[in-house]
Amino acid sequence: MTVLKTKNLTKSYGGKVAVDNVSLTIEQGDIFGLIGQNGAGKTTFMRMITSLTRPDSGQIDLFGATTSAKLTEARTRIGAVIETPALFHNLTAVQNLEYYRLQRGIAEKSRVQEVLEIVQLTDTGKKKFKNFSLGMKQRLSLAVAILGHPDFLILDEPINGLDPTGIVETRDLIKRLNQEGITILISSHILTELAQVANKYAIIHHGRLIKTLTQEQLHTECKRAMAVTVDDAAKAAVVLETALGIRDYKQVSGNELRIYEYLHDPAELSFQLNHAGVRVASIHEVGDSLEEYYIKMIGGNVQ
Amino acid sequence: MMNLIRADFYRISRGWVVYAPFAGLVLLHAIAMVLNSYAVSGTMYVEFLLGGAQLLFTVSMIPFVFCVSVPIFSDGTMKNDISWGMSRTKLYVSKLLVMAMLSALLYVFYIASGMALATIIGGVGDIVPGYGMNLLQAMGAQMVGVLALCSVMIFLSFLLKKPYVLTEALGAVLLIPMLINWISAIFHVDTSWVLYFDLMSNIERFASFHLLDSRAILIAFGVVAVWMIVPSAAGITLLRRAEIK
């Protein structure tokens, strides 16, 4: 089932395009990671989905709703933390949650305590939100977002300001919520973190969607391998199988092979190929982390 | 809508600001008693409250705006409401209704507590035939004016957002008729007609509701209705078009 589908979503501010014709689809059960530099358009995209900003053009399909009225109704199935945590400064954690429980018509009073336990903020007592650390504020905002049992969670940089323990806890929480059936759209500029939770990715650069890929595709693209350029790929394949017993390899272009085993000894690999009369033009290791892959995708233009 | 109003009352009741106007009015009554050497009767004092002291009442409404609608801007919580799927119109109207309920309650408290205190200290005073009906008419008409004032205050809070700018704007709205009077007195210009279009002047006019003829009542209510509808319509339009920060 499709949770969110956008078509050519566009938003400009004063002639500068913040989001440029972004079309993407998020399926139920996904943890969809939005990757991009600051100002790439991730937050603006999320703001349009949550109706904080109106798109200049394009369509949003949320749980099958496309009209303005239906979209408003569909958004009650969303939990969102967009940009900085914003809750009532003079209320405590419990009071803030109680306010949103009443406002959203959530009958179960025990839900307040439940979400406080989930985000591990049960011991804040009479401390007011304004006196919370940034990490505590992030966690309380997340508690408000999940208060109404949402089907779709939108989290904009949820680990900003968290200490290492908080980051691990948030990561585990996101995975747990997803296992409970919540679809998640998450943005972060800490790509190593995103790589550990998301199962699909979209790379946004200068407002444009450059690429979407699944975790499997990312692994394939980023998998460590030996890239070998030879004069005769077919002959080289025979040598790999017979002389070295290599099975995990593929021909990526006319004369280039990508070999996923035997990475520990490229000299032996080269020797065996030469010995069999295959001329090796180049041999080098390839493969990226999500971070390296992202930088490659945006053309190394990291400002 | 009921959920929004319930939640707002829950939130507002956790702070002290909402209680300040009530305490302020009790203080106002006490000061008035002292200044009049405890010689003012219940009926006399109510006459004062309905008429000349109206500005003090409207000033005491200002803290309500600061606890009803200002925090959604100053604390930035509006994005939680909108992103959750709350309609902007519903959000605006809910704030207006909470403001109206609080102000109506304050108005009744203003008259009732003043009357009770003055009666205890100075006795009931002269009660002419039809006094009760006249009082209820005046209070009812002034209440409509107070609701229009709520509409103006909520609109200004959504327009200006920042508490200190809002304070200045609200002060200006309340003081405009007084300023017009002063300026016209200095330059010897008759500007009394302007006061027919001023909300505060009309609220004060309603104090002698039983003395007004039908035409005057109609004009006054017409002006009040404009003050009630136009800011609310403008506020809703503004919010529907706004980027939520």
Short mmCIF file of N, CA and C in Angstrom, two decimals, chain A residues 88-171:
data_model
loop_
_atom_site.label_atom_id
_atom_site.label_comp_id
_atom_site.label_asym_id
_atom_site.label_seq_id
_atom_site.Cartn_x
_atom_site.Cartn_y
_atom_site.Cartn_z
N PHE A 88 4.97 23.79 24.45
CA PHE A 88 4.72 24.94 25.32
C PHE A 88 5.81 25.05 26.39
N HIS A 89 6.50 26.18 26.39
CA HIS A 89 7.67 26.36 27.24
C HIS A 89 7.36 26.27 28.73
N ASN A 90 6.16 26.73 29.10
CA ASN A 90 5.86 26.79 30.53
C ASN A 90 5.13 25.57 31.07
N LEU A 91 5.03 24.55 30.23
CA LEU A 91 4.39 23.32 30.71
C LEU A 91 5.45 22.24 30.89
N THR A 92 5.16 21.29 31.77
CA THR A 92 6.06 20.15 31.97
C THR A 92 5.83 19.14 30.84
N ALA A 93 6.62 18.07 30.87
CA ALA A 93 6.47 17.03 29.84
C ALA A 93 5.07 16.43 29.90
N VAL A 94 4.62 16.10 31.10
CA VAL A 94 3.30 15.48 31.26
C VAL A 94 2.21 16.45 30.80
N GLN A 95 2.34 17.72 31.21
CA GLN A 95 1.31 18.72 30.84
C GLN A 95 1.25 18.93 29.33
N ASN A 96 2.42 18.97 28.68
CA ASN A 96 2.43 19.12 27.23
C ASN A 96 1.72 17.94 26.56
N LEU A 97 2.04 16.75 27.02
CA LEU A 97 1.43 15.55 26.42
C LEU A 97 -0.08 15.50 26.71
N GLU A 98 -0.45 15.91 27.92
CA GLU A 98 -1.86 15.91 28.29
C GLU A 98 -2.63 16.90 27.40
N TYR A 99 -2.00 18.04 27.14
CA TYR A 99 -2.62 19.04 26.25
C TYR A 99 -2.91 18.41 24.89
N TYR A 100 -1.91 17.76 24.31
CA TYR A 100 -2.11 17.16 22.98
C TYR A 100 -3.05 15.95 23.02
N ARG A 101 -3.07 15.26 24.16
CA ARG A 101 -4.01 14.13 24.29
C ARG A 101 -5.45 14.65 24.24
N LEU A 102 -5.70 15.74 24.97
CA LEU A 102 -7.05 16.33 24.98
C LEU A 102 -7.39 16.89 23.60
N GLN A 103 -6.42 17.61 23.02
CA GLN A 103 -6.66 18.27 21.74
C GLN A 103 -6.97 17.27 20.62
N ARG A 104 -6.30 16.12 20.66
CA ARG A 104 -6.48 15.12 19.60
C ARG A 104 -7.54 14.08 19.94
N GLY A 105 -8.20 14.30 21.05
CA GLY A 105 -9.31 13.41 21.41
C GLY A 105 -8.88 11.99 21.68
N ILE A 106 -7.68 11.80 22.27
CA ILE A 106 -7.20 10.45 22.58
C ILE A 106 -7.79 10.06 23.93
N ALA A 107 -8.62 9.02 23.91
CA ALA A 107 -9.38 8.67 25.12
C ALA A 107 -8.50 8.09 26.22
N GLU A 108 -7.53 7.27 25.87
CA GLU A 108 -6.74 6.55 26.88
C GLU A 108 -5.78 7.50 27.61
N LYS A 109 -6.10 7.76 28.87
CA LYS A 109 -5.27 8.67 29.68
C LYS A 109 -3.88 8.10 29.91
N SER A 110 -3.81 6.77 29.94
CA SER A 110 -2.53 6.11 30.23
C SER A 110 -1.52 6.28 29.10
N ARG A 111 -2.00 6.75 27.94
CA ARG A 111 -1.12 6.90 26.78
C ARG A 111 0.02 7.90 27.06
N VAL A 112 -0.28 8.91 27.88
CA VAL A 112 0.73 9.92 28.22
C VAL A 112 1.93 9.25 28.89
N GLN A 113 1.65 8.42 29.89
CA GLN A 113 2.72 7.73 30.61
C GLN A 113 3.44 6.75 29.69
N GLU A 114 2.64 6.11 28.84
CA GLU A 114 3.20 5.12 27.90
C GLU A 114 4.26 5.75 27.00
N VAL A 115 3.91 6.89 26.37
CA VAL A 115 4.87 7.50 25.44
C VAL A 115 6.06 8.10 26.18
N LEU A 116 5.82 8.54 27.42
CA LEU A 116 6.95 9.05 28.21
C LEU A 116 7.95 7.92 28.48
N GLU A 117 7.41 6.73 28.73
CA GLU A 117 8.29 5.58 28.94
C GLU A 117 9.01 5.21 27.66
N ILE A 118 8.31 5.30 26.53
CA ILE A 118 8.93 4.96 25.25
C ILE A 118 10.13 5.86 24.97
N VAL A 119 9.96 7.17 25.23
CA VAL A 119 11.06 8.11 24.94
C VAL A 119 11.97 8.33 26.17
N GLN A 120 11.70 7.57 27.22
CA GLN A 120 12.50 7.61 28.45
C GLN A 120 12.59 9.01 29.06
N LEU A 121 11.41 9.58 29.29
CA LEU A 121 11.36 10.89 29.93
C LEU A 121 10.43 10.86 31.15
N THR A 122 10.40 9.73 31.81
CA THR A 122 9.46 9.60 32.93
C THR A 122 9.91 10.34 34.18
N ASP A 123 11.19 10.69 34.23
CA ASP A 123 11.70 11.26 35.48
C ASP A 123 11.93 12.77 35.40
N THR A 124 11.18 13.47 34.54
CA THR A 124 11.41 14.92 34.40
C THR A 124 10.62 15.73 35.43
N GLY A 125 9.68 15.11 36.09
CA GLY A 125 8.93 15.75 37.17
C GLY A 125 8.33 17.09 36.81
N LYS A 126 8.65 18.12 37.63
CA LYS A 126 8.05 19.43 37.42
C LYS A 126 8.89 20.34 36.54
N LYS A 127 9.94 19.76 35.96
CA LYS A 127 10.81 20.56 35.10
C LYS A 127 10.02 21.01 33.87
N LYS A 128 10.11 22.31 33.58
CA LYS A 128 9.35 22.84 32.44
C LYS A 128 10.12 22.64 31.14
N PHE A 129 9.38 22.59 30.05
CA PHE A 129 9.98 22.33 28.73
C PHE A 129 11.11 23.31 28.43
N LYS A 130 10.94 24.57 28.86
CA LYS A 130 11.96 25.58 28.55
C LYS A 130 13.30 25.26 29.21
N ASN A 131 13.27 24.45 30.26
CA ASN A 131 14.50 24.09 30.96
C ASN A 131 15.09 22.75 30.51
N PHE A 132 14.47 22.14 29.51
CA PHE A 132 14.96 20.85 29.00
C PHE A 132 16.22 21.06 28.16
N SER A 133 17.06 20.02 28.09
CA SER A 133 18.19 20.06 27.16
C SER A 133 17.63 19.81 25.76
N LEU A 134 18.44 20.09 24.73
CA LEU A 134 17.95 19.91 23.36
C LEU A 134 17.56 18.45 23.11
N GLY A 135 18.35 17.55 23.66
CA GLY A 135 18.06 16.13 23.50
C GLY A 135 16.71 15.76 24.11
N MET A 136 16.44 16.30 25.31
CA MET A 136 15.15 16.02 25.97
C MET A 136 14.01 16.62 25.17
N LYS A 137 14.25 17.81 24.62
CA LYS A 137 13.20 18.46 23.81
C LYS A 137 12.90 17.61 22.57
N GLN A 138 13.95 17.09 21.95
CA GLN A 138 13.77 16.23 20.77
C GLN A 138 12.92 15.03 21.14
N ARG A 139 13.26 14.42 22.28
CA ARG A 139 12.54 13.21 22.67
C ARG A 139 11.08 13.49 23.03
N LEU A 140 10.84 14.64 23.66
CA LEU A 140 9.44 14.96 24.01
C LEU A 140 8.63 15.26 22.73
N SER A 141 9.28 15.91 21.77
CA SER A 141 8.59 16.16 20.50
C SER A 141 8.24 14.85 19.81
N LEU A 142 9.14 13.90 19.90
CA LEU A 142 8.88 12.58 19.32
C LEU A 142 7.72 11.91 20.05
N ALA A 143 7.68 12.12 21.38
CA ALA A 143 6.58 11.55 22.17
C ALA A 143 5.23 12.11 21.71
N VAL A 144 5.20 13.43 21.44
CA VAL A 144 3.96 14.06 20.96
C VAL A 144 3.60 13.47 19.59
N ALA A 145 4.63 13.27 18.76
CA ALA A 145 4.38 12.75 17.40
C ALA A 145 3.78 11.35 17.43
N ILE A 146 4.20 10.53 18.39
CA ILE A 146 3.68 9.15 18.40
C ILE A 146 2.48 8.97 19.34
N LEU A 147 2.11 10.07 20.00
CA LEU A 147 1.02 10.01 20.99
C LEU A 147 -0.27 9.40 20.42
N GLY A 148 -0.63 9.79 19.23
CA GLY A 148 -1.91 9.36 18.66
C GLY A 148 -1.81 8.12 17.80
N HIS A 149 -0.84 7.26 18.05
CA HIS A 149 -0.64 6.04 17.25
C HIS A 149 -0.65 6.34 15.75
N PRO A 150 0.29 7.15 15.26
CA PRO A 150 0.25 7.49 13.83
C PRO A 150 0.60 6.30 12.94
N ASP A 151 0.16 6.38 11.69
CA ASP A 151 0.52 5.36 10.71
C ASP A 151 1.78 5.78 9.95
N PHE A 152 2.03 7.08 9.99
CA PHE A 152 3.14 7.63 9.20
C PHE A 152 3.85 8.69 10.04
N LEU A 153 5.13 8.50 10.22
CA LEU A 153 5.91 9.40 11.06
C LEU A 153 6.89 10.18 10.19
N ILE A 154 6.88 11.49 10.33
CA ILE A 154 7.81 12.32 9.56
C ILE A 154 8.79 12.96 10.54
N LEU A 155 10.04 12.63 10.42
CA LEU A 155 11.04 13.11 11.37
C LEU A 155 12.14 13.87 10.64
N ASP A 156 12.24 15.15 10.96
CA ASP A 156 13.23 16.01 10.33
C ASP A 156 14.42 16.15 11.28
N GLU A 157 15.51 15.56 10.92
CA GLU A 157 16.74 15.60 11.74
C GLU A 157 16.46 15.22 13.19
N PRO A 158 15.93 14.03 13.44
CA PRO A 158 15.52 13.69 14.81
C PRO A 158 16.66 13.48 15.79
N ILE A 159 17.90 13.29 15.28
CA ILE A 159 18.98 13.05 16.25
C ILE A 159 19.84 14.29 16.49
N ASN A 160 19.40 15.41 15.93
CA ASN A 160 20.10 16.68 16.21
C ASN A 160 20.13 16.94 17.70
N GLY A 161 21.27 17.23 18.23
CA GLY A 161 21.37 17.61 19.64
C GLY A 161 21.38 16.45 20.60
N LEU A 162 21.30 15.23 20.10
CA LEU A 162 21.30 14.09 21.00
C LEU A 162 22.72 13.65 21.30
N ASP A 163 22.93 13.16 22.53
CA ASP A 163 24.25 12.62 22.86
C ASP A 163 24.33 11.20 22.26
N PRO A 164 25.54 10.60 22.29
CA PRO A 164 25.68 9.28 21.65
C PRO A 164 24.67 8.25 22.14
N THR A 165 24.40 8.25 23.43
CA THR A 165 23.41 7.29 23.96
C THR A 165 22.04 7.60 23.38
N GLY A 166 21.72 8.88 23.34
CA GLY A 166 20.43 9.30 22.80
C GLY A 166 20.27 8.90 21.34
N ILE A 167 21.37 9.00 20.60
CA ILE A 167 21.33 8.63 19.17
C ILE A 167 21.02 7.15 19.02
N VAL A 168 21.69 6.34 19.82
CA VAL A 168 21.46 4.89 19.74
C VAL A 168 20.02 4.58 20.14
N GLU A 169 19.55 5.23 21.22
CA GLU A 169 18.18 4.98 21.69
C GLU A 169 17.16 5.39 20.63
N THR A 170 17.41 6.55 20.00
CA THR A 170 16.46 7.02 18.97
C THR A 170 16.46 6.07 17.78
N ARG A 171 17.65 5.61 17.42
CA ARG A 171 17.75 4.67 16.30
C ARG A 171 16.95 3.40 16.61
#
